[in-house]
PDB file of C-alpha atoms in Angstrom:
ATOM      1  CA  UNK U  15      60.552  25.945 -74.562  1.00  0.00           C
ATOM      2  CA  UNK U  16      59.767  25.897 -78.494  1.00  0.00           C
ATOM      3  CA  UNK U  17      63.356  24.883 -78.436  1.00  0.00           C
ATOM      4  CA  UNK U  18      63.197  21.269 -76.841  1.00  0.00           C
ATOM      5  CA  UNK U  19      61.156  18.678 -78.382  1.00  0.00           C
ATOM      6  CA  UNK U  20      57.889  17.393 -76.946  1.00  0.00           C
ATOM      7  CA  UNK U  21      58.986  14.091 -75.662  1.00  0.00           C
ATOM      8  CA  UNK U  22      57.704  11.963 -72.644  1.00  0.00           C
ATOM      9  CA  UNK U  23      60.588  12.839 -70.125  1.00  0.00           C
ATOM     10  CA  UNK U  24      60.191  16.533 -71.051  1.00  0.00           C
ATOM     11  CA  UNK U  25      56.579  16.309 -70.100  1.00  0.00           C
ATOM     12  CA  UNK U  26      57.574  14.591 -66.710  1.00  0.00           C
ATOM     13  CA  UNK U  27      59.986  17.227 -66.030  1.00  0.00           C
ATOM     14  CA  UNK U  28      57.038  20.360 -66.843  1.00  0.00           C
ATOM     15  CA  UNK U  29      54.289  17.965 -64.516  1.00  0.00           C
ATOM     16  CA  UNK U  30      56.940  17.782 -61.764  1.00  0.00           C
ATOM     17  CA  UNK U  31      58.015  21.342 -61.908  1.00  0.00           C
ATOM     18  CA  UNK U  32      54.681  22.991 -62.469  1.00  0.00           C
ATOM     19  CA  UNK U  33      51.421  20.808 -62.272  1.00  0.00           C
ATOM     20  CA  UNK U  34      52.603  18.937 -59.281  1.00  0.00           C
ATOM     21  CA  UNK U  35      53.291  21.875 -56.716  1.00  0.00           C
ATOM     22  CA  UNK U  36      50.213  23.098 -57.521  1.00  0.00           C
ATOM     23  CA  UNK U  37      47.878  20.055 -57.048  1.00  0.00           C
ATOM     24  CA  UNK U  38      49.848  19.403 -53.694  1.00  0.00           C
ATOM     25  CA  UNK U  39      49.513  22.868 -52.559  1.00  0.00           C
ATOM     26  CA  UNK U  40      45.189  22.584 -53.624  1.00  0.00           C
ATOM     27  CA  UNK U  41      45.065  19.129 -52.467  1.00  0.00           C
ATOM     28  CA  UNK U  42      46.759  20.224 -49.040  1.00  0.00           C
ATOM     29  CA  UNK U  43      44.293  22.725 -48.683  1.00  0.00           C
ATOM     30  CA  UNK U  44      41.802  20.626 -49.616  1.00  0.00           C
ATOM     31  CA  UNK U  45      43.257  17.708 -46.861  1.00  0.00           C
ATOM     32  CA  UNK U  46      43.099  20.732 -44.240  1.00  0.00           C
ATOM     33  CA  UNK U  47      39.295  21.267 -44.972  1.00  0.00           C
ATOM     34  CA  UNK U  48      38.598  17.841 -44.717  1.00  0.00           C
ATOM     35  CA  UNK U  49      40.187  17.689 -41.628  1.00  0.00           C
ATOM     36  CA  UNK U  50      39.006  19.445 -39.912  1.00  0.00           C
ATOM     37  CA  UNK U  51      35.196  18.860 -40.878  1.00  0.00           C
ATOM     38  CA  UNK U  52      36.427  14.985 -39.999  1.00  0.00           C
ATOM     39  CA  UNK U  53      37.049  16.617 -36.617  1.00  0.00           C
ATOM     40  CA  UNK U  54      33.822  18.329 -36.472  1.00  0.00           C
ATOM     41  CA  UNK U  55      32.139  14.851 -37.529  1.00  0.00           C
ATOM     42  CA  UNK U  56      34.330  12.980 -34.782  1.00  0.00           C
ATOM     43  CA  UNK U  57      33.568  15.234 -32.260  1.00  0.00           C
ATOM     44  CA  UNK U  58      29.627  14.713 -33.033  1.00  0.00           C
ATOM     45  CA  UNK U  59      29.925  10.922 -33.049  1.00  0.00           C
ATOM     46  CA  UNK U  60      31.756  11.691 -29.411  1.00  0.00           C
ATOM     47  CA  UNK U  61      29.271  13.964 -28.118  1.00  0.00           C
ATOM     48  CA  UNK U  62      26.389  11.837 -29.248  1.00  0.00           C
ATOM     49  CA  UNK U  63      27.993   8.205 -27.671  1.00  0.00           C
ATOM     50  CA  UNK U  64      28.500  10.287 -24.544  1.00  0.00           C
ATOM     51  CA  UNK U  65      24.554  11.217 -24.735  1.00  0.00           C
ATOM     52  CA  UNK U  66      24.035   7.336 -25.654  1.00  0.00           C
ATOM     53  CA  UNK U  67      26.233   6.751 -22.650  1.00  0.00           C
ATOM     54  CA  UNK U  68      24.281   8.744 -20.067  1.00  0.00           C
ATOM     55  CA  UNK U  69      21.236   7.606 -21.574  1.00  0.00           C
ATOM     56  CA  UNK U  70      22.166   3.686 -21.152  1.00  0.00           C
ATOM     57  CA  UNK U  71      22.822   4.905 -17.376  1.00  0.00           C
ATOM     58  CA  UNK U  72      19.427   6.253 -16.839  1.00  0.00           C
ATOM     59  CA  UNK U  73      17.881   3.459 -18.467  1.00  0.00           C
ATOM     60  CA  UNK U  74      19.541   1.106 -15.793  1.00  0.00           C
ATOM     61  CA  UNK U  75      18.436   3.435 -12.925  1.00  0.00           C
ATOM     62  CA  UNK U  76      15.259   3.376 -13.880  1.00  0.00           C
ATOM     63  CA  UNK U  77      15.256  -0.327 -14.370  1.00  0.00           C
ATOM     64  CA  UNK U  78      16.010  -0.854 -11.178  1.00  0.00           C
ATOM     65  CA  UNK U  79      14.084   1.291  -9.547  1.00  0.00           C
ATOM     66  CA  UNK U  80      10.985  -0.017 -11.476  1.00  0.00           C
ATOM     67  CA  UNK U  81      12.469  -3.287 -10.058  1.00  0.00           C
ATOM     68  CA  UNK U  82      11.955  -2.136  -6.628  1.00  0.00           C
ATOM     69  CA  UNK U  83       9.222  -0.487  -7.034  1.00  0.00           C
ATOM     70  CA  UNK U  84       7.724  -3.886  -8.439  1.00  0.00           C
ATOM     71  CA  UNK U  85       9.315  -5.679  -5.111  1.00  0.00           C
ATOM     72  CA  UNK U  86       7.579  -3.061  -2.788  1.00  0.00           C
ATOM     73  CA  UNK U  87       4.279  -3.416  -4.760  1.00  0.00           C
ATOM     74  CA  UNK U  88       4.039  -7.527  -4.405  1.00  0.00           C
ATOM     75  CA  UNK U  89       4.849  -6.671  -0.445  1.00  0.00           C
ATOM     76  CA  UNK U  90       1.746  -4.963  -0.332  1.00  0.00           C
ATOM     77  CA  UNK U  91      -0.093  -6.546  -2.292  1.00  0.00           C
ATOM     78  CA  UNK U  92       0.808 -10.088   0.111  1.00  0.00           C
ATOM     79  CA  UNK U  93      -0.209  -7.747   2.918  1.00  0.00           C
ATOM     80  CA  UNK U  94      -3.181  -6.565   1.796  1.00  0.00           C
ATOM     81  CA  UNK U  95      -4.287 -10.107   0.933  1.00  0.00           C
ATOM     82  CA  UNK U  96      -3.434 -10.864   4.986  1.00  0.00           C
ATOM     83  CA  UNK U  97      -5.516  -8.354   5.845  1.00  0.00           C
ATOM     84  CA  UNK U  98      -8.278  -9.334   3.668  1.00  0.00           C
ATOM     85  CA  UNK U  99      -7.971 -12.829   5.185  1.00  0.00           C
ATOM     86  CA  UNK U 100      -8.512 -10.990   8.734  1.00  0.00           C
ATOM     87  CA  UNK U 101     -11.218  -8.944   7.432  1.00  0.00           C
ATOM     88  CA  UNK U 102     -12.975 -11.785   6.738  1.00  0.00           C
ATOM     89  CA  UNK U 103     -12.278 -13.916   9.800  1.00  0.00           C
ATOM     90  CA  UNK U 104     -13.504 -10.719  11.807  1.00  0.00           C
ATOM     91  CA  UNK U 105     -16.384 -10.880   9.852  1.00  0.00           C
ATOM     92  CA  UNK U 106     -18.094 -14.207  10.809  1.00  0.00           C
ATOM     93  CA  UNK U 107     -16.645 -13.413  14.559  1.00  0.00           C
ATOM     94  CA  UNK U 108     -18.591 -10.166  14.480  1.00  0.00           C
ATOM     95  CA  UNK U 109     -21.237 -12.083  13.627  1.00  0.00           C
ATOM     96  CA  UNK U 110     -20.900 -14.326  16.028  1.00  0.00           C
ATOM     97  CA  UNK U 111     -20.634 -11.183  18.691  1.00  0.00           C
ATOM     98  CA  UNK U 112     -23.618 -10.043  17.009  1.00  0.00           C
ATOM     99  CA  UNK U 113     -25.807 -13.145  18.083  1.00  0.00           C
ATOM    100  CA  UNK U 114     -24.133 -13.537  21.263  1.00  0.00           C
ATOM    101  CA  UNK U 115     -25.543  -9.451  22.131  1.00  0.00           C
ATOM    102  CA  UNK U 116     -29.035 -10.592  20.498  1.00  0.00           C
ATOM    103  CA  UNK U 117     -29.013 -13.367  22.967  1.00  0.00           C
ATOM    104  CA  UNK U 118     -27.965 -11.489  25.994  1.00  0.00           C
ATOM    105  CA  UNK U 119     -30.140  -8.684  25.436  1.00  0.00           C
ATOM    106  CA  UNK U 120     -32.970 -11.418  24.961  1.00  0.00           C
ATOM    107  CA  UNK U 121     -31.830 -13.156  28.659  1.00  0.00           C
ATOM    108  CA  UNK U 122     -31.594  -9.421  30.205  1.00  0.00           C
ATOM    109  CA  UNK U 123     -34.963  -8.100  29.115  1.00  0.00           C
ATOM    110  CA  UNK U 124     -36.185 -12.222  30.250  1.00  0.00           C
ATOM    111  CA  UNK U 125     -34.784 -11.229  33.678  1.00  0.00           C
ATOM    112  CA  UNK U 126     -36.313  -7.915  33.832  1.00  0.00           C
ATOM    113  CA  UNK U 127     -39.649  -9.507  32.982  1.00  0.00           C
ATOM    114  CA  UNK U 128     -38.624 -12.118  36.268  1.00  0.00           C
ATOM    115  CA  UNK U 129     -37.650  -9.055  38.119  1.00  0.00           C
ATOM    116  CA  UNK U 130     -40.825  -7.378  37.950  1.00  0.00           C
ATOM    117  CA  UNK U 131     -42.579 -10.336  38.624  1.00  0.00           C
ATOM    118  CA  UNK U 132     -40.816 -10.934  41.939  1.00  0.00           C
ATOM    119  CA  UNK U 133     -41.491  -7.009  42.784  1.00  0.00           C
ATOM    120  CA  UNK U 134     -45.023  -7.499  42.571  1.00  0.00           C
ATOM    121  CA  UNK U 135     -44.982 -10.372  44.581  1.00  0.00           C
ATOM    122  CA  UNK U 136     -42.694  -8.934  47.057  1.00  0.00           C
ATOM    123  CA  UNK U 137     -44.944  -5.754  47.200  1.00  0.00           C
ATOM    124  CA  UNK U 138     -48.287  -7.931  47.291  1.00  0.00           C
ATOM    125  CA  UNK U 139     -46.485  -9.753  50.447  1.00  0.00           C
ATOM    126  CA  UNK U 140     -45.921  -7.030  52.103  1.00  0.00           C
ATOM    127  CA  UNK U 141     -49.221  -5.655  51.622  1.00  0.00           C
ATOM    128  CA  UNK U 142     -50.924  -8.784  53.135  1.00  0.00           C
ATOM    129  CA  UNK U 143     -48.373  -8.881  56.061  1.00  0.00           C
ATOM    130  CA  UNK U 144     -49.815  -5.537  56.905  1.00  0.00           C
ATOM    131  CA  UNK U 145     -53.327  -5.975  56.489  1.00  0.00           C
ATOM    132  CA  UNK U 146     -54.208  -9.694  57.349  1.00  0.00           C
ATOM    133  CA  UNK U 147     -51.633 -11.969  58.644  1.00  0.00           C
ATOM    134  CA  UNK U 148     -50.899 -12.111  62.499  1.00  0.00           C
ATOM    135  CA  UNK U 149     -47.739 -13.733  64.549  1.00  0.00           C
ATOM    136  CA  UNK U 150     -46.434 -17.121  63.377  1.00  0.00           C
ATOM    137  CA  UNK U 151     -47.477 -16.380  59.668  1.00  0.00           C
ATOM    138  CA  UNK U 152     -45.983 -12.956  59.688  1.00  0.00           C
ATOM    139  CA  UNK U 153     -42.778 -14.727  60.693  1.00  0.00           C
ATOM    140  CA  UNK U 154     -43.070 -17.451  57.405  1.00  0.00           C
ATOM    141  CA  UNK U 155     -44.342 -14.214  55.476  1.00  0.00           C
ATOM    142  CA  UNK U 156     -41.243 -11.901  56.089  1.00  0.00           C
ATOM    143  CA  UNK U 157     -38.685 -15.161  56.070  1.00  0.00           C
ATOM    144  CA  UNK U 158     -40.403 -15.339  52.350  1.00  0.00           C
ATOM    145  CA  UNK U 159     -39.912 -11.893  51.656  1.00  0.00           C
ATOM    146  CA  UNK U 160     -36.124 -12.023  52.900  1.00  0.00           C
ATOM    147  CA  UNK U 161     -35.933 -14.756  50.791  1.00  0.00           C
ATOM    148  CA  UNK U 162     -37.742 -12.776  47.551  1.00  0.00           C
ATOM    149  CA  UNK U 163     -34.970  -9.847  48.949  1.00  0.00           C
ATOM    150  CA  UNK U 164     -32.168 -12.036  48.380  1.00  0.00           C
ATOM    151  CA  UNK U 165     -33.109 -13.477  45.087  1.00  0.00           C
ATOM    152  CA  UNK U 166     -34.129  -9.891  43.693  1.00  0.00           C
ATOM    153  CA  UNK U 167     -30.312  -9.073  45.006  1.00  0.00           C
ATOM    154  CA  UNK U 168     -29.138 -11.982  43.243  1.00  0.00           C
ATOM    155  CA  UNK U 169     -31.264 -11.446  39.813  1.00  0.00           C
ATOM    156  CA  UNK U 170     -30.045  -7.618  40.155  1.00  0.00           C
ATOM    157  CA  UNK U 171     -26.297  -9.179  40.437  1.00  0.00           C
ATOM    158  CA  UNK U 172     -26.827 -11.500  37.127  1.00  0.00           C
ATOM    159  CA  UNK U 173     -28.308  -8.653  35.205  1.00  0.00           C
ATOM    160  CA  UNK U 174     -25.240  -6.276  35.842  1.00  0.00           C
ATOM    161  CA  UNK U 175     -22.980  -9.079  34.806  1.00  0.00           C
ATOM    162  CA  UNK U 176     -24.858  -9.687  31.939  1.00  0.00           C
ATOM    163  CA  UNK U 177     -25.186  -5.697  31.026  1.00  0.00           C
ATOM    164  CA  UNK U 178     -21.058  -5.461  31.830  1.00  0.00           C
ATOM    165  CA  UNK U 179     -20.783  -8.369  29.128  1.00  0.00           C
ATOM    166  CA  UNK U 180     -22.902  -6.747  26.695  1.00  0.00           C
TER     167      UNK U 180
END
């Protein structure tokens, strides 16, 4: 090599011959490494948009369902307002009931009072018819007391109607 002189075509010849192969054959190897770490990187960037992906699918599930479950909460809610409304309607009819018991219960014991009243007469009539009275006002005594009978049966009629109400 002393031989030739140093010129620019002689250098191109010793870069092609020498220095070339062997930054192809280190850059090759180098390409090789890099490729597959890019493959390595790829398959991470896949692996992670098919997480992002599943991810985005669950997200819509649950939005939905939270959807629903929003739906199914208003329905209740509307019910539960109904059944307020009801409550409350029951309420001042209950109430009303109420009064209505107060007021029978007042007529009933009234009646018992009237009841006991007639009894006394009845049994005071019937004590006279035995002792004093004779004949024709014996007859206008016990027509009375049949008559005191029947009301007592008609009293004891109201006051079962009125304790089969209450």
């Amino acid at each position: 090599m002393s031989d030739q002189p140093l010129t620019l075509a002689v250098l191109a010849q010793f870069h092609r011959d020498v220095i070339l192969p062997d930054v192809e054959r280190v850059v090759g190897a180098l390409e090789l490494r890099m490729d597959a770490r890019f493959d390595a990187v790829y398959g991470h960037f896949d692996a992670v948009y098919h997480r992002f992906d599943r991810l985005e699918t669950e997200y819509q599930m649950l939005v939905a369902g939270l959807r629903q479950v929003e739906e199914r909460l208003a329905s209740v809610e509307q019910r539960l307002a109904s059944v307020e409304e009801r409550v409350a309607g029951l309420d001042a009819r209950v109430a009303a009931l109420e009064q209505r018991v107060a007021d029978l219960v007042h007529r009933v014991a009234a009646l018992e009072e009237r009841m006991s009243r007639v009894e006394e007469r009845l049994e005071d009539l019937g004590q006279r018819l035995t002792a004093e009275e004779s004949g024709q006002q014996r007859v206008a005594l016990r027509a009375e007391l049949l008559e005191l009978k029947a009301q007592v049966q008609a009293l004891e009629g109201r006051l079962t109607a009125l304790e089969s109400e209450v």
